[in-house]
PDB file of C-alpha atoms in Angstrom:
ATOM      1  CA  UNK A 959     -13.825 -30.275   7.606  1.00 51.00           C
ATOM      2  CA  UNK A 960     -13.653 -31.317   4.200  1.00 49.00           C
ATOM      3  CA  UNK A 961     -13.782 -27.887   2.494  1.00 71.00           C
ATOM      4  CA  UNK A 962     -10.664 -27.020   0.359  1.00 80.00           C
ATOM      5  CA  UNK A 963      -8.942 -23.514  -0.282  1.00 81.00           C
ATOM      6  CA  UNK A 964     -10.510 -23.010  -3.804  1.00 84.00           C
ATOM      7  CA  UNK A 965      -9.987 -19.406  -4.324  1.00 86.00           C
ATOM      8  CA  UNK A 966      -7.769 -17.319  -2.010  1.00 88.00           C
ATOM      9  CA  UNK A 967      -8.267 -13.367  -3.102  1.00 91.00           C
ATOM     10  CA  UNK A 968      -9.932 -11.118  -1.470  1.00 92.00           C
ATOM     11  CA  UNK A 969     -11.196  -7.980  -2.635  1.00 94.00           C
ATOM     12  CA  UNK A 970     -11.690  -5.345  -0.684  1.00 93.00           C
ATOM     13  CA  UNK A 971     -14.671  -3.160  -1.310  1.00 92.00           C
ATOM     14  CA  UNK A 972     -17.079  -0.533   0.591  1.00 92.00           C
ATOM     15  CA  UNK A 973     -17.933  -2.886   2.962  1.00 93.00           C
ATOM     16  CA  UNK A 974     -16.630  -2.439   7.035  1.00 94.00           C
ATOM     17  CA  UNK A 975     -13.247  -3.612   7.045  1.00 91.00           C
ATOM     18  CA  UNK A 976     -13.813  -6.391   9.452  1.00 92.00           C
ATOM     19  CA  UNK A 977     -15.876  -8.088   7.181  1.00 93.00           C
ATOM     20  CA  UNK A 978     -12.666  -8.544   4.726  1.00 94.00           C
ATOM     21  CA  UNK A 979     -10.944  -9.674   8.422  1.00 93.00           C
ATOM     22  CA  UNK A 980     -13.293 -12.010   8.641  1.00 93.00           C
ATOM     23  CA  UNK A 981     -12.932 -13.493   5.509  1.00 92.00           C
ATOM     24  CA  UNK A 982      -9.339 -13.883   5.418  1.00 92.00           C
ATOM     25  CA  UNK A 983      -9.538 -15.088   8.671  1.00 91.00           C
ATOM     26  CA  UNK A 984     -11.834 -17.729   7.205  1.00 90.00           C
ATOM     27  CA  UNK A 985      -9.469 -18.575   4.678  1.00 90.00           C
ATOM     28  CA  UNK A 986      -6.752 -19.641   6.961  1.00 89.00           C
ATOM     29  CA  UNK A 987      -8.322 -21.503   9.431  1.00 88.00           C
ATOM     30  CA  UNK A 988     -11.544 -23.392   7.798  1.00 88.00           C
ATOM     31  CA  UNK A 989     -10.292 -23.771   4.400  1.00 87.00           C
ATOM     32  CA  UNK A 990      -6.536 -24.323   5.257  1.00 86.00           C
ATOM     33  CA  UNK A 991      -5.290 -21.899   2.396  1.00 87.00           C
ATOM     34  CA  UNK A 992      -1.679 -21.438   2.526  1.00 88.00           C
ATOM     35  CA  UNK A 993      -2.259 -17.847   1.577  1.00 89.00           C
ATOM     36  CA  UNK A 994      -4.279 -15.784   0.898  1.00 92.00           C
ATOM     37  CA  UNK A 995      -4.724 -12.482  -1.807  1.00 94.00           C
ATOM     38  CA  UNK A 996      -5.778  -9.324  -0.819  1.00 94.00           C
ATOM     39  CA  UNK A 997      -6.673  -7.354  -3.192  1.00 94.00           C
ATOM     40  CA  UNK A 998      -7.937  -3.648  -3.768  1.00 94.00           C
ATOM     41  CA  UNK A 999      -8.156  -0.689  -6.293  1.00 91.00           C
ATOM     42  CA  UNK A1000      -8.337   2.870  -5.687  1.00 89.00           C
ATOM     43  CA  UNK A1001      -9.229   4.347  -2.392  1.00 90.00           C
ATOM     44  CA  UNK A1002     -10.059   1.094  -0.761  1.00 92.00           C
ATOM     45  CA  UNK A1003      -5.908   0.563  -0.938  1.00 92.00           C
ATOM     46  CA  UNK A1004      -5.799   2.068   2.841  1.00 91.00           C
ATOM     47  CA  UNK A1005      -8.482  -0.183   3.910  1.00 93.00           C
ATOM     48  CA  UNK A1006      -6.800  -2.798   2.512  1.00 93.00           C
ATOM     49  CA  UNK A1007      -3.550  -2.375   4.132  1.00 92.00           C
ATOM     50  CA  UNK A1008      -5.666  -2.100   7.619  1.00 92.00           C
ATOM     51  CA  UNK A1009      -7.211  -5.616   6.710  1.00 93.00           C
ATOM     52  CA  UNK A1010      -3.735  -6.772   6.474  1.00 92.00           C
ATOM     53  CA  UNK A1011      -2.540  -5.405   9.524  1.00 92.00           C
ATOM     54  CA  UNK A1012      -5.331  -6.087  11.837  1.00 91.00           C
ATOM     55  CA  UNK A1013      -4.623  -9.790  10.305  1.00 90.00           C
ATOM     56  CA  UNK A1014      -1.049  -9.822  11.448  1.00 90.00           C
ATOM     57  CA  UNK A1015      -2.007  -8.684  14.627  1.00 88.00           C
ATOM     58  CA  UNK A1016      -4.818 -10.802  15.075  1.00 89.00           C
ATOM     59  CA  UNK A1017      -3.341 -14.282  13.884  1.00 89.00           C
ATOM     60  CA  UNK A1018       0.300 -13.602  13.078  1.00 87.00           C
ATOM     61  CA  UNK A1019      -0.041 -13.884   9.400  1.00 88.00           C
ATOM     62  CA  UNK A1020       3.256 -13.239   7.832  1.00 88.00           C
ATOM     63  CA  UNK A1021       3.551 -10.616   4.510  1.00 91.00           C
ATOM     64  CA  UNK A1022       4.840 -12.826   1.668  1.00 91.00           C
ATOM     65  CA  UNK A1023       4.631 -10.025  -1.101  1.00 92.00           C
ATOM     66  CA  UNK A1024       3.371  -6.165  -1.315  1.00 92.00           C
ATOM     67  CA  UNK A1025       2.666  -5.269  -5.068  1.00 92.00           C
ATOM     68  CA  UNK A1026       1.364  -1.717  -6.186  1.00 91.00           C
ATOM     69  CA  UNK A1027       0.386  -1.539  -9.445  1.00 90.00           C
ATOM     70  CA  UNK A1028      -2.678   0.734 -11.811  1.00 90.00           C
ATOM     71  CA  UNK A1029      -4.818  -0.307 -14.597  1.00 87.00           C
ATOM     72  CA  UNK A1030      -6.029   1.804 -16.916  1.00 85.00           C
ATOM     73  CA  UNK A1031      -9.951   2.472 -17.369  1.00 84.00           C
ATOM     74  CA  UNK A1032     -11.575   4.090 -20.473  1.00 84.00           C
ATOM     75  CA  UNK A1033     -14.544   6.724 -18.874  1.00 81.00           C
ATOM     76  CA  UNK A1034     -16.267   8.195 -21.355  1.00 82.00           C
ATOM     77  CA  UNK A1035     -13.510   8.800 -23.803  1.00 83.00           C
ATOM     78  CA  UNK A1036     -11.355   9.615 -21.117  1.00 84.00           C
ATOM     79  CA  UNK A1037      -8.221   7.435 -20.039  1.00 83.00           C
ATOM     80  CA  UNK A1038      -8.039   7.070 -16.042  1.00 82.00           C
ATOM     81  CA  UNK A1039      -5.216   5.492 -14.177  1.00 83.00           C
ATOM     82  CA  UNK A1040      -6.701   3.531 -10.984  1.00 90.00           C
ATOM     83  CA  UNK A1041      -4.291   2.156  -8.446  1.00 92.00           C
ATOM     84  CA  UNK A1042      -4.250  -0.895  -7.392  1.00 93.00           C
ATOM     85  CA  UNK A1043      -2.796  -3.177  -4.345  1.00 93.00           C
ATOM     86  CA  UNK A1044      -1.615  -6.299  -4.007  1.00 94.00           C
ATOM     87  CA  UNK A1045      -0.853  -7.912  -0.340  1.00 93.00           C
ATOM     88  CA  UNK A1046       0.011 -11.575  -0.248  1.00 94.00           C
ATOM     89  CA  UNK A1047      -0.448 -12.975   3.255  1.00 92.00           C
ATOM     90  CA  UNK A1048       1.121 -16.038   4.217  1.00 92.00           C
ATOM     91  CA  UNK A1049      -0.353 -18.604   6.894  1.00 84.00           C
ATOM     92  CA  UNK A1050       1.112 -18.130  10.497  1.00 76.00           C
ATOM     93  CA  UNK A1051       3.303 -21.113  11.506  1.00 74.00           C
ATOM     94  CA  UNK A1052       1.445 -23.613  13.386  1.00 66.00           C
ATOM     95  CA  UNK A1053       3.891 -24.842  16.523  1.00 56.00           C
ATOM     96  CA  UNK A1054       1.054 -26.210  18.331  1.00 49.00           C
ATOM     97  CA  UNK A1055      -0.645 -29.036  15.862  1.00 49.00           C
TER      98      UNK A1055
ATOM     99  CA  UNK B  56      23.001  23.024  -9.363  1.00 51.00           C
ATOM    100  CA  UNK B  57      25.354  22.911  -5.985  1.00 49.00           C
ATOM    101  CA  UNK B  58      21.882  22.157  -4.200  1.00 71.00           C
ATOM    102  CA  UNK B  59      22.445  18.521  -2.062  1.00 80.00           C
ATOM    103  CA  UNK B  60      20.352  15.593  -1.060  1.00 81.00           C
ATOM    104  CA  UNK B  61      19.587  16.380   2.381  1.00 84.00           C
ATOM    105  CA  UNK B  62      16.465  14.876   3.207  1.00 86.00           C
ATOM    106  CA  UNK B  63      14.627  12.575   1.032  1.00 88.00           C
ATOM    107  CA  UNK B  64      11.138  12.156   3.282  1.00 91.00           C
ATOM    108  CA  UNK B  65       7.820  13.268   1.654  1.00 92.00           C
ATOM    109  CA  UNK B  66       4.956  12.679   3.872  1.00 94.00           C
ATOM    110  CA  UNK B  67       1.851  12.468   2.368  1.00 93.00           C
ATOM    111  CA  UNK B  68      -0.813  14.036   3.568  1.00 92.00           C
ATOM    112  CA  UNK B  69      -4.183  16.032   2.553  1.00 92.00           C
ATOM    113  CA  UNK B  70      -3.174  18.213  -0.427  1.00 93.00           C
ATOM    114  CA  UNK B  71      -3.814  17.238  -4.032  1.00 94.00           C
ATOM    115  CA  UNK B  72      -1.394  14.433  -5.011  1.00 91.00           C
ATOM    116  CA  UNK B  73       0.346  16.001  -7.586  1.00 93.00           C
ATOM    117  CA  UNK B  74       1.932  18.326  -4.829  1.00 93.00           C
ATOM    118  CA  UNK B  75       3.450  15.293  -3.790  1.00 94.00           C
ATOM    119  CA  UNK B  76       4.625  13.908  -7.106  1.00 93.00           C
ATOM    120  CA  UNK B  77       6.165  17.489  -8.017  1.00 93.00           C
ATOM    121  CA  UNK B  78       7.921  17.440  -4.205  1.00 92.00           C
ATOM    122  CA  UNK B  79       9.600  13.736  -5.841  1.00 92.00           C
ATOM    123  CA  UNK B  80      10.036  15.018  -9.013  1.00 91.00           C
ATOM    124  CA  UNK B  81      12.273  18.310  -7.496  1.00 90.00           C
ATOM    125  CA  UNK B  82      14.161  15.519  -4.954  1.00 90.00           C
ATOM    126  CA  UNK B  83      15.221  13.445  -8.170  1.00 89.00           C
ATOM    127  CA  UNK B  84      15.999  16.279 -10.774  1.00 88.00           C
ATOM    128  CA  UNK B  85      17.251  18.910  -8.483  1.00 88.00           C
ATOM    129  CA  UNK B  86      18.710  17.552  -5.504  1.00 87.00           C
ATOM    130  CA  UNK B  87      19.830  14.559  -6.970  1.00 86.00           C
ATOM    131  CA  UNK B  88      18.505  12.092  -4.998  1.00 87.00           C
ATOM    132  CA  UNK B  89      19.157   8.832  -5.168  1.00 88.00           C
ATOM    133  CA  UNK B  90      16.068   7.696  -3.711  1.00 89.00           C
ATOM    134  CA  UNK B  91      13.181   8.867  -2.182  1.00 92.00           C
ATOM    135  CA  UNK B  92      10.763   7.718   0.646  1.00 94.00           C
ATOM    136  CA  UNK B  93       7.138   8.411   0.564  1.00 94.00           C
ATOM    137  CA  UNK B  94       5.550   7.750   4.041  1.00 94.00           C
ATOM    138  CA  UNK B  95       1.788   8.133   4.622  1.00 94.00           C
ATOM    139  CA  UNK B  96      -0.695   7.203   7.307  1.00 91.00           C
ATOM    140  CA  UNK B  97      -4.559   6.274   7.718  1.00 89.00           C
ATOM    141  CA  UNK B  98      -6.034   7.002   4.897  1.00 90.00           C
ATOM    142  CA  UNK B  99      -3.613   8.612   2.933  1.00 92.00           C
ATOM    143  CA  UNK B 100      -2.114   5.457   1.776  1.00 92.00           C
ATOM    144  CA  UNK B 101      -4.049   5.344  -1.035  1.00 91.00           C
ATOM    145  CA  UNK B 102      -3.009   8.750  -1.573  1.00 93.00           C
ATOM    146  CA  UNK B 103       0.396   7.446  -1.190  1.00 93.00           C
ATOM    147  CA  UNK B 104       0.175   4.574  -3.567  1.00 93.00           C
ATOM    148  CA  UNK B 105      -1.144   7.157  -6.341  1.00 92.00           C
ATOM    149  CA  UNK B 106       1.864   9.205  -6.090  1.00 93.00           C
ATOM    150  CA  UNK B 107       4.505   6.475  -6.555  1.00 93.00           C
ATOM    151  CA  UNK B 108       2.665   5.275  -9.299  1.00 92.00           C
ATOM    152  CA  UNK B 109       2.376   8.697 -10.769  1.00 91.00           C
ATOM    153  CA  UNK B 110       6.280   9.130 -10.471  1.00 91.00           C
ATOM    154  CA  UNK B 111       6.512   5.528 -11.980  1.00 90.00           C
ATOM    155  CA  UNK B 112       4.492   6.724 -15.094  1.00 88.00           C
ATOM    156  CA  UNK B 113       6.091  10.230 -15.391  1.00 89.00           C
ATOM    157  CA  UNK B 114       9.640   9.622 -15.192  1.00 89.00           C
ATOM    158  CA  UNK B 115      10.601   5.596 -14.708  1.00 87.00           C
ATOM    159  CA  UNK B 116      11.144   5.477 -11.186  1.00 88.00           C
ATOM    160  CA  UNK B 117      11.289   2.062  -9.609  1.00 89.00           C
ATOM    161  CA  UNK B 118      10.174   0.555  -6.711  1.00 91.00           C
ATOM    162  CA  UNK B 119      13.210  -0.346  -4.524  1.00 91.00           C
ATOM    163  CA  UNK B 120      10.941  -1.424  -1.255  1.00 92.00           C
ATOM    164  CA  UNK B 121       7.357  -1.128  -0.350  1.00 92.00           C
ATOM    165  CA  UNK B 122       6.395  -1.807   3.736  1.00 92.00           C
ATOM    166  CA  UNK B 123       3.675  -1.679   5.341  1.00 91.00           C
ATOM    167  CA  UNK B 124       3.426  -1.396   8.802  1.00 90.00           C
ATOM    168  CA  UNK B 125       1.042   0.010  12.014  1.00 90.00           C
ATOM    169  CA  UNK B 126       1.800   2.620  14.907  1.00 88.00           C
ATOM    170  CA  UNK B 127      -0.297   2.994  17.957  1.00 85.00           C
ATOM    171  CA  UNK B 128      -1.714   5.983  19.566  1.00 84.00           C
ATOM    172  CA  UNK B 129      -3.629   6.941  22.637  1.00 84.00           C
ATOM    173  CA  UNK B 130      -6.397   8.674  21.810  1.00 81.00           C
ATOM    174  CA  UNK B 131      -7.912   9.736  25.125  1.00 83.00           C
ATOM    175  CA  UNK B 132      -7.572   6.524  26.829  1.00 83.00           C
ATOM    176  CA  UNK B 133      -8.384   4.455  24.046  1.00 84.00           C
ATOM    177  CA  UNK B 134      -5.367   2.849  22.060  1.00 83.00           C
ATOM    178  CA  UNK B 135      -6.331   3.209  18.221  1.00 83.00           C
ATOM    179  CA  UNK B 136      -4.324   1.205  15.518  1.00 83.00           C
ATOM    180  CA  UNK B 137      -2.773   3.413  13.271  1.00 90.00           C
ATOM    181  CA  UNK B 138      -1.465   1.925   9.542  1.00 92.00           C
ATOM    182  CA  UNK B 139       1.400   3.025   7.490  1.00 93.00           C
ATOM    183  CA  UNK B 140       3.088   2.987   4.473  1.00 93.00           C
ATOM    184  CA  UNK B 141       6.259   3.367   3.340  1.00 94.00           C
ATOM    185  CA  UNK B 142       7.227   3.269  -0.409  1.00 94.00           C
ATOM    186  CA  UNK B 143      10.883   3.463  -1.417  1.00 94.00           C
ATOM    187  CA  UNK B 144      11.308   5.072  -5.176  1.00 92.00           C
ATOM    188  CA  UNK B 145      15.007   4.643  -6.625  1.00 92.00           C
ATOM    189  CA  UNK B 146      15.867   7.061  -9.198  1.00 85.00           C
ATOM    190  CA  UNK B 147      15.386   6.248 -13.002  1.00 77.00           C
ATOM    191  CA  UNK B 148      18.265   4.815 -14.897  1.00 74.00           C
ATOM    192  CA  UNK B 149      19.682   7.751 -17.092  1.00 66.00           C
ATOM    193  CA  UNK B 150      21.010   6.433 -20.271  1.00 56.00           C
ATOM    194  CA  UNK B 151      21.477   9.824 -22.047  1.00 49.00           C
ATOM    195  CA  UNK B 152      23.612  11.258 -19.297  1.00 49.00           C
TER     196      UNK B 152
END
């Protein structure tokens, strides 16, 4: 009850895409973030966009911001662009408490 | 050159990506569009995402709207969740012309 929202990203890796659910779903309710970060590169972007959505469906977590970007990384000698996403989720307004 | 803007939808799907990008890159120098929608689905998104930021690098474009949304379908019986994208590209800023 005492734990505070220290870091709020998320990055979304190999792992089953509930597991990311989970964790955002974690964010909201035990550490009362405001919002949370998702964030992936690559071809994890479409599993990150299903972590967003299955959040909005789950807990009606609003989109604050969508931000596509790419970074640059040097392999070998040779330059590769890598994609990458940013989803800002904001917390779902509590009318209850 | 009397060639019009008729329909400004690519849909991503499973060819190589720079299909994609050379499908936006004909829309903006040959039909004169003034902006383009790439829409993808599932796992394409990432897909997606590569191609806007492809046509970002290549020739300026910039992002007017990115959404992301879900679509359901039956799939015998079963209702899966479906997740979209939808990237809105405006066309680059041409000081020379």
């Amino acid at each position: 009850m005492s734990s505070e929202c220290v870091d709020n990203n998320v990055y979304v890796g190999r792992k089953f895409f509930m597991r990311y659910v989970l964790s955002v779903l974690m964010m909201f309710t035990l550490f009362r973030c405001k919002d949370v970060v998702i964030r992936a590169r690559g071809s994890n972007i479409s599993k990150a966009v299903l972590v967003a959505e299955s959040c909005r469906y789950l807990i009606d977590a609003k989109y604050t911001s969508i931000d596509i970007g790419s970074a640059y990384i040097d392999l070998g000698g040779r330059r590769r662009i890598l994609t990458t996403i940013k989803i800002v989720l904001s917390a779902p307004s509590k009318s209850g408490e």
